[in-house]
GROMACS .gro file of C-alpha atoms in nm:
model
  263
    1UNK     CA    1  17.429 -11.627   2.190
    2UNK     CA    2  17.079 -11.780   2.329
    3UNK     CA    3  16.808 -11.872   2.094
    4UNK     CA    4  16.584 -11.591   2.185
    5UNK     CA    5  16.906 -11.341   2.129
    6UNK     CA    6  16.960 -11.416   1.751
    7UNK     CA    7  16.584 -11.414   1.731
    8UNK     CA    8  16.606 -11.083   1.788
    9UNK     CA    9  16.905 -10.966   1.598
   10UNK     CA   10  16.778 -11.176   1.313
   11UNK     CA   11  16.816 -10.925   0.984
   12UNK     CA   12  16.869 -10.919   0.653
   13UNK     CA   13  17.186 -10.779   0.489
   14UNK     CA   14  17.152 -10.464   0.261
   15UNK     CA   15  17.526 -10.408   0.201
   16UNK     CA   16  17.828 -10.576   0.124
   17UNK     CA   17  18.022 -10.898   0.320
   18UNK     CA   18  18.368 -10.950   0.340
   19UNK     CA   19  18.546 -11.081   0.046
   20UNK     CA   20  18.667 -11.399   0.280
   21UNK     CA   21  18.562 -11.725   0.173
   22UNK     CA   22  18.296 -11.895   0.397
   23UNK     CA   23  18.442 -12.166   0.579
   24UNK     CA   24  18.389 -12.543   0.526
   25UNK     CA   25  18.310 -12.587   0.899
   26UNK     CA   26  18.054 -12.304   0.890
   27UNK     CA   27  17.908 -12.440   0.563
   28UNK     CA   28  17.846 -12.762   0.712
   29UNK     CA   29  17.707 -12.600   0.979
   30UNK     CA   30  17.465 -12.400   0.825
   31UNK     CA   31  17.342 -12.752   0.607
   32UNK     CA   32  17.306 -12.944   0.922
   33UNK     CA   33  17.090 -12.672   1.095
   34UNK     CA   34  16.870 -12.640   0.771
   35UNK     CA   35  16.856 -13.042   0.792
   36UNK     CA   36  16.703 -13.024   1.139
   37UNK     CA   37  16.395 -12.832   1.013
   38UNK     CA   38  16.048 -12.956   1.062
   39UNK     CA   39  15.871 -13.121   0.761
   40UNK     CA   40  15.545 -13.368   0.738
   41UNK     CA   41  15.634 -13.766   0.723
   42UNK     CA   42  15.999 -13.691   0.791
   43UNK     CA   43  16.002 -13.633   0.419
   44UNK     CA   44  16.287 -13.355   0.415
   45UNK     CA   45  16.199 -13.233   0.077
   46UNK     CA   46  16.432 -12.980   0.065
   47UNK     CA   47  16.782 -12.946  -0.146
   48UNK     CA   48  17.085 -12.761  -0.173
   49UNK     CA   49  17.348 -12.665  -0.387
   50UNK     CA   50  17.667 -12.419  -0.237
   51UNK     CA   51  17.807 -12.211  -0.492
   52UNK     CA   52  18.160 -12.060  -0.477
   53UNK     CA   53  18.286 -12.079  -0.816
   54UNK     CA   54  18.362 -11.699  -0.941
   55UNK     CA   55  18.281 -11.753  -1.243
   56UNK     CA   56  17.930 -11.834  -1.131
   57UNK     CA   57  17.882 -11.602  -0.885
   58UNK     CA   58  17.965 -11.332  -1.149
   59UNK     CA   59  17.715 -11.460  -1.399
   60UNK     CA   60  17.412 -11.489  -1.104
   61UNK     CA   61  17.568 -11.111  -1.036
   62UNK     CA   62  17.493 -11.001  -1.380
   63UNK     CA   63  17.162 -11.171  -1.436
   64UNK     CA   64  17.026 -11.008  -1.097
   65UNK     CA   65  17.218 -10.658  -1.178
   66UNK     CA   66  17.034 -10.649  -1.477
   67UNK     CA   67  16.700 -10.768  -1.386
   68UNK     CA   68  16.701 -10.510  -1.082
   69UNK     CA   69  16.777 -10.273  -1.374
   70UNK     CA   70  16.463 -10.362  -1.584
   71UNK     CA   71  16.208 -10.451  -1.294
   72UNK     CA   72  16.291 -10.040  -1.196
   73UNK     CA   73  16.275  -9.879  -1.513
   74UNK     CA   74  15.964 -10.044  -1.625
   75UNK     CA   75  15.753  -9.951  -1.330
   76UNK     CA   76  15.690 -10.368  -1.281
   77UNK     CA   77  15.878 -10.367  -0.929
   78UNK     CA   78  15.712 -10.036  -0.807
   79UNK     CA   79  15.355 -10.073  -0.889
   80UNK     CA   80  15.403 -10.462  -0.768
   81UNK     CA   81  15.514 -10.346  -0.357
   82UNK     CA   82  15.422 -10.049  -0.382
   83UNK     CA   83  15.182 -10.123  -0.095
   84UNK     CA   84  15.519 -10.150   0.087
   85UNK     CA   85  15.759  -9.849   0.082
   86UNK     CA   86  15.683  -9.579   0.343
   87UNK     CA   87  15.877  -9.256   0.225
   88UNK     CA   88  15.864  -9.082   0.592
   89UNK     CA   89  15.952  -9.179   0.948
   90UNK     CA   90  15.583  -9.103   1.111
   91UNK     CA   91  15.430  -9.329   0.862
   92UNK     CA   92  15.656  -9.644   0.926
   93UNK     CA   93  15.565  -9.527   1.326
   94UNK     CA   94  15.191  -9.572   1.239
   95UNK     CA   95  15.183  -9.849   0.987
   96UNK     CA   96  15.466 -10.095   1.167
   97UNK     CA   97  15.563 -10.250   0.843
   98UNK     CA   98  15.702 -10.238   0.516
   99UNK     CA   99  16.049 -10.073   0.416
  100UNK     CA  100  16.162  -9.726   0.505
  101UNK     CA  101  16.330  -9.549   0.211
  102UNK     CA  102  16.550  -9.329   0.479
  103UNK     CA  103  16.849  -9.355   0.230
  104UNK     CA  104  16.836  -9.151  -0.058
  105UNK     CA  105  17.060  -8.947  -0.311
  106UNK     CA  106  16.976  -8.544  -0.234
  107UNK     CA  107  16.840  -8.481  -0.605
  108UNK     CA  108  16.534  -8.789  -0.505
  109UNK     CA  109  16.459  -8.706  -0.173
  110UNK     CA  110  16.189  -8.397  -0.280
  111UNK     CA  111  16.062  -8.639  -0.536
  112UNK     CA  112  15.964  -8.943  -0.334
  113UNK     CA  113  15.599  -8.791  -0.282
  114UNK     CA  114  15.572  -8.859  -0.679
  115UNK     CA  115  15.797  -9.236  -0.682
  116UNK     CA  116  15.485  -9.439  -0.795
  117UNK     CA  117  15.359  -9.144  -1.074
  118UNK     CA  118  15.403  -9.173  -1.414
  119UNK     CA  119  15.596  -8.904  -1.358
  120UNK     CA  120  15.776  -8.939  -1.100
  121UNK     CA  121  15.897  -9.325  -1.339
  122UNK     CA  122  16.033  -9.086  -1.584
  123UNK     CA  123  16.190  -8.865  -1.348
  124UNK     CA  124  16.368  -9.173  -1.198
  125UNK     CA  125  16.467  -9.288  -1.497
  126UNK     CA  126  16.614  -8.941  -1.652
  127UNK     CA  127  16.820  -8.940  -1.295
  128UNK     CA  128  16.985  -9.316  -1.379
  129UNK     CA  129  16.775  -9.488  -1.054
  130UNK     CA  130  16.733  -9.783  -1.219
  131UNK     CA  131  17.120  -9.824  -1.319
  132UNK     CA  132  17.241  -9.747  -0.983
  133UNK     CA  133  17.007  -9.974  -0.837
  134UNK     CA  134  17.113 -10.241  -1.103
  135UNK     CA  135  17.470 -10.160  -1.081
  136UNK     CA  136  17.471 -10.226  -0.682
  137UNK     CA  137  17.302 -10.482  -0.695
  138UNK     CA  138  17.531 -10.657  -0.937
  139UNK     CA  139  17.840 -10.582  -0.714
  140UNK     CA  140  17.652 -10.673  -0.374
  141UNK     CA  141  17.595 -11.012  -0.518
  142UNK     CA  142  17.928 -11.083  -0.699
  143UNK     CA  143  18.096 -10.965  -0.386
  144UNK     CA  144  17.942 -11.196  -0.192
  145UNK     CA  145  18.164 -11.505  -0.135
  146UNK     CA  146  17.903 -11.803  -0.165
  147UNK     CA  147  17.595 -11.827  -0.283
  148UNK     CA  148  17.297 -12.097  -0.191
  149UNK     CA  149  17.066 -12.192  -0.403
  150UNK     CA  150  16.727 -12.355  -0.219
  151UNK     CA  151  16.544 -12.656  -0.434
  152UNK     CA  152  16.223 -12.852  -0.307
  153UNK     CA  153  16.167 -13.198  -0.470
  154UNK     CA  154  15.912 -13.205  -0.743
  155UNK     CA  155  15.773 -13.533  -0.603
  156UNK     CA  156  15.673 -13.299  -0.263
  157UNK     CA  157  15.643 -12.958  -0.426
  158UNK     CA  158  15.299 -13.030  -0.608
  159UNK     CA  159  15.107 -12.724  -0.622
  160UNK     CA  160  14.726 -12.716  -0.572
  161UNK     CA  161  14.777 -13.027  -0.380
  162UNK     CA  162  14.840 -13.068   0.004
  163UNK     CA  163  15.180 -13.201   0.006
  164UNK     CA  164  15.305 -12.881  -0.199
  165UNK     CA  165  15.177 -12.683   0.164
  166UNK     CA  166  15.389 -12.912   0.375
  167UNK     CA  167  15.684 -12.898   0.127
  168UNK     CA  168  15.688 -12.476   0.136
  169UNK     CA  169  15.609 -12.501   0.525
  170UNK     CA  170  15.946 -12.725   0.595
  171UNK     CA  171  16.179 -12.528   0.339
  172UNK     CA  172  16.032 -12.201   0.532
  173UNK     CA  173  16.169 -12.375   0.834
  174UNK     CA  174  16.447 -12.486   0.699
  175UNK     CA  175  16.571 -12.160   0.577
  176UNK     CA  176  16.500 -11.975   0.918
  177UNK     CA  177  16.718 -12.194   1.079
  178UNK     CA  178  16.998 -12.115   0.846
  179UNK     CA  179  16.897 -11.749   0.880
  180UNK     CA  180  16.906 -11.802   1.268
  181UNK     CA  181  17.242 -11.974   1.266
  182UNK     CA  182  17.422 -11.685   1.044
  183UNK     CA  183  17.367 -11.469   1.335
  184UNK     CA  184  17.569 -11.718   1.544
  185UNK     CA  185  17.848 -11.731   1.329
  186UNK     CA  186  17.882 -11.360   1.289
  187UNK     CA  187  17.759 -11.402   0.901
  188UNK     CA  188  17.499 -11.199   0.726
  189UNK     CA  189  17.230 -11.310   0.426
  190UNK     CA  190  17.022 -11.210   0.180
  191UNK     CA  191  16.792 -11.340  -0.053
  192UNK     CA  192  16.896 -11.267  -0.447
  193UNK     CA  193  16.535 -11.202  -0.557
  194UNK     CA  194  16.562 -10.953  -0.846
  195UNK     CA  195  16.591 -11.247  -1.097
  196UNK     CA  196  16.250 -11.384  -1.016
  197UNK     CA  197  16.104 -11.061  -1.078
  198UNK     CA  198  16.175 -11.027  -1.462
  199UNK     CA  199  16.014 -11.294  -1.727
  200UNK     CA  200  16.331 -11.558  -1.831
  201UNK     CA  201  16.552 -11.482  -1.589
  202UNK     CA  202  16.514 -11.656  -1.331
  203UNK     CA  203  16.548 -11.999  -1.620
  204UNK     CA  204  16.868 -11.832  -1.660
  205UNK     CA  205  16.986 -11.949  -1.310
  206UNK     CA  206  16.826 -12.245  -1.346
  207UNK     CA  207  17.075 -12.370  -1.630
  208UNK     CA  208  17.378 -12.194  -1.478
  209UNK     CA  209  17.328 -12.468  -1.182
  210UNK     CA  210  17.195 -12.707  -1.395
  211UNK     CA  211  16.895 -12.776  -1.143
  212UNK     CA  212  16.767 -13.131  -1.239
  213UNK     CA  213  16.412 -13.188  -1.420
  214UNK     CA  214  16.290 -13.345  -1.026
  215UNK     CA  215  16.400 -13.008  -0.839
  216UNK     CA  216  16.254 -12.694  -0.854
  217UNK     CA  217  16.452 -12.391  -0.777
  218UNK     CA  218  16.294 -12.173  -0.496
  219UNK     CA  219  16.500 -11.923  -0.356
  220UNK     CA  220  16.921 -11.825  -0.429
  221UNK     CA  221  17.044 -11.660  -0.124
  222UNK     CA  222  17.400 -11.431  -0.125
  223UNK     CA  223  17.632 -11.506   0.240
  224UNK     CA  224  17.947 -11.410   0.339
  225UNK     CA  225  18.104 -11.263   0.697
  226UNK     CA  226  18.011 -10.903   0.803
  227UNK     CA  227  18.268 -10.649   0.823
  228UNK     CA  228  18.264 -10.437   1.136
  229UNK     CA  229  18.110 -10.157   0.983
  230UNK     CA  230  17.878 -10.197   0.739
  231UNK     CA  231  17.886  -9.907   0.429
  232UNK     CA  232  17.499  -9.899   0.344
  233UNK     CA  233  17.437  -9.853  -0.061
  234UNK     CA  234  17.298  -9.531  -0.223
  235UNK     CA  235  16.964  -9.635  -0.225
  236UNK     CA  236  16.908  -9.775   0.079
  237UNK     CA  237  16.580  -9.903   0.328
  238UNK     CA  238  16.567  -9.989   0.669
  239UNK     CA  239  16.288 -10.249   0.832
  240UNK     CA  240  16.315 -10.233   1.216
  241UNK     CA  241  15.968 -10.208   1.331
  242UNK     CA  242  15.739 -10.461   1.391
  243UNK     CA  243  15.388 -10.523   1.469
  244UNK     CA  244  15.228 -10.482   1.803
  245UNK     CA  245  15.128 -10.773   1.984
  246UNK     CA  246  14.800 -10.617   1.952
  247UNK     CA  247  14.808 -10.600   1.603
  248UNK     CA  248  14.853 -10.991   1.526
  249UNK     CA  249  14.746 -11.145   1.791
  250UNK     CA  250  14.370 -11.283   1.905
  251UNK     CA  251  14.300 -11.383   2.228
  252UNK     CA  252  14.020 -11.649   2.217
  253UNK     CA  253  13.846 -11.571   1.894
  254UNK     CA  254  13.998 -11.359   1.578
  255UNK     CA  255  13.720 -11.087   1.743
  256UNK     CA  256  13.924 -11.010   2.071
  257UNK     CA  257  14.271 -10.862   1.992
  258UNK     CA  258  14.531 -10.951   2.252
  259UNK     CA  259  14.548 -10.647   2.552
  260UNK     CA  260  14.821 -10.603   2.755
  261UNK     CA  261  15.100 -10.666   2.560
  262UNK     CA  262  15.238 -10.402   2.362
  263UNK     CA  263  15.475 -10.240   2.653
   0.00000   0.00000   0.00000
């Protein structure tokens, strides 16, 4: 596969991976691409710990089942990306971004006019949303058979100061060349997020990998191999269009979009 070919196939993975272990070659793999990044001074300030103890894996499972679970039922996640989630296929047509909700349990689908009411909260909740959301999330991540936990180096990761720019830019780069490189190797990824979304839990992760007073914990990522047909979840989003060139990019000055390029 060519550069510009796993550019392109680049995705993130909604559903589950196989239950087989990632292998030490491919792990080393994926750390020496993420060591080849870009960053200012040669100053690398990026760290990071492989996790494939069950035991641990189940615990970051629960803590990001659960916090799913609260973010929904509280309205918190909703109201936060709301600007976001397109509910129909002409709008993600028009607007180019954001997630498409195109997977949804029957009893929901009339409802999704009504998903960031107050209303349409209590509906979701009466129905169990939140659970089911909680509950696959919990077995997406302890299914997953390693997890990767990104750190940045306190002494580069200062922020309100310039080097704290730099620091975010090279783990940024970092991390797309692992993302990149998991499309080689026939692996998918996805970024465990839920925890950072609820007050205390992400400090929850912290201690489990007992992330040093000098690193800051950034980002915990879920990989494993992808099976050869993917079962998407109950509640489930798709992401496949982008941006026209026209859309993004200037030719000149910000004042003259780009013509000519969105064929």
């Amino acid at each position: 596969m060519d550069l510009l070919e796993a550019i392109r196939r680049r995705k993130t993975t909604n559903g589950a991976f196989l239950p087989d272990p990632v292998s030490e070659e491919h792990q080393r793999i994926l750390m020496e691409v993420a060591g080849r990044a870009p960053s200012q001074l040669n100053s690398q300030p990026w760290r990071f710990v492989i996790v494939e103890d069950r035991s641990t894996i189940e615990r970051v499972a629960d803590i990001s089942g659960s916090s799913m679970t609260e973010a929904m039922s509280n309205g918190t996640f909703f109201e936060r990306y709301k600007p976001y989630f397109r509910f129909s296929a002409a709008e993600m047509e028009r607007r180019r971004d954001g997630m498409l909700f195109d997977k949804l349990p029957a009893p929901l689908r009339p409802f999704t006019s009504q998903a960031f009411t107050k209303r349409g909260q209590t509906l979701m909740n009466a129905l169990g949303v939140p659970k089911t959301l909680g509950s696959e999330n919990r077995n997406l991540v302890a299914g997953s058979p390693l997890l990767l936990g990104v750190m940045l180096d306190r002494s580069e990761y200062r922020p309100g100061e310039l080097s704290s720019f730099y620091s975010l830019f090279s783990m940024g780069a970092a991390m797309e060349n692992v993302w990149l490189t998991t499309t080689e190797l026939g692996m998918g990824i996805q970024f465990v997020s839920f925890p950072m979304e609820v007050p205390g839990k992400w400090d929850l992760i912290v201690d489990l990998l007992k992330v040093p007073d000098e690193l800051e914990l950034m980002a915990v990522y879920r990989l494993g191999y992808l099976p050869p047909e993917q079962r998407r979840p109950a509640i489930d989003w798709s992401s496949h269009q982008r941006k026209l060139p026209s859309q993004y990019v200037y030719r000149e000055t910000c004042e003259t979009p780009q013509a000519g390029w969105d064929d």
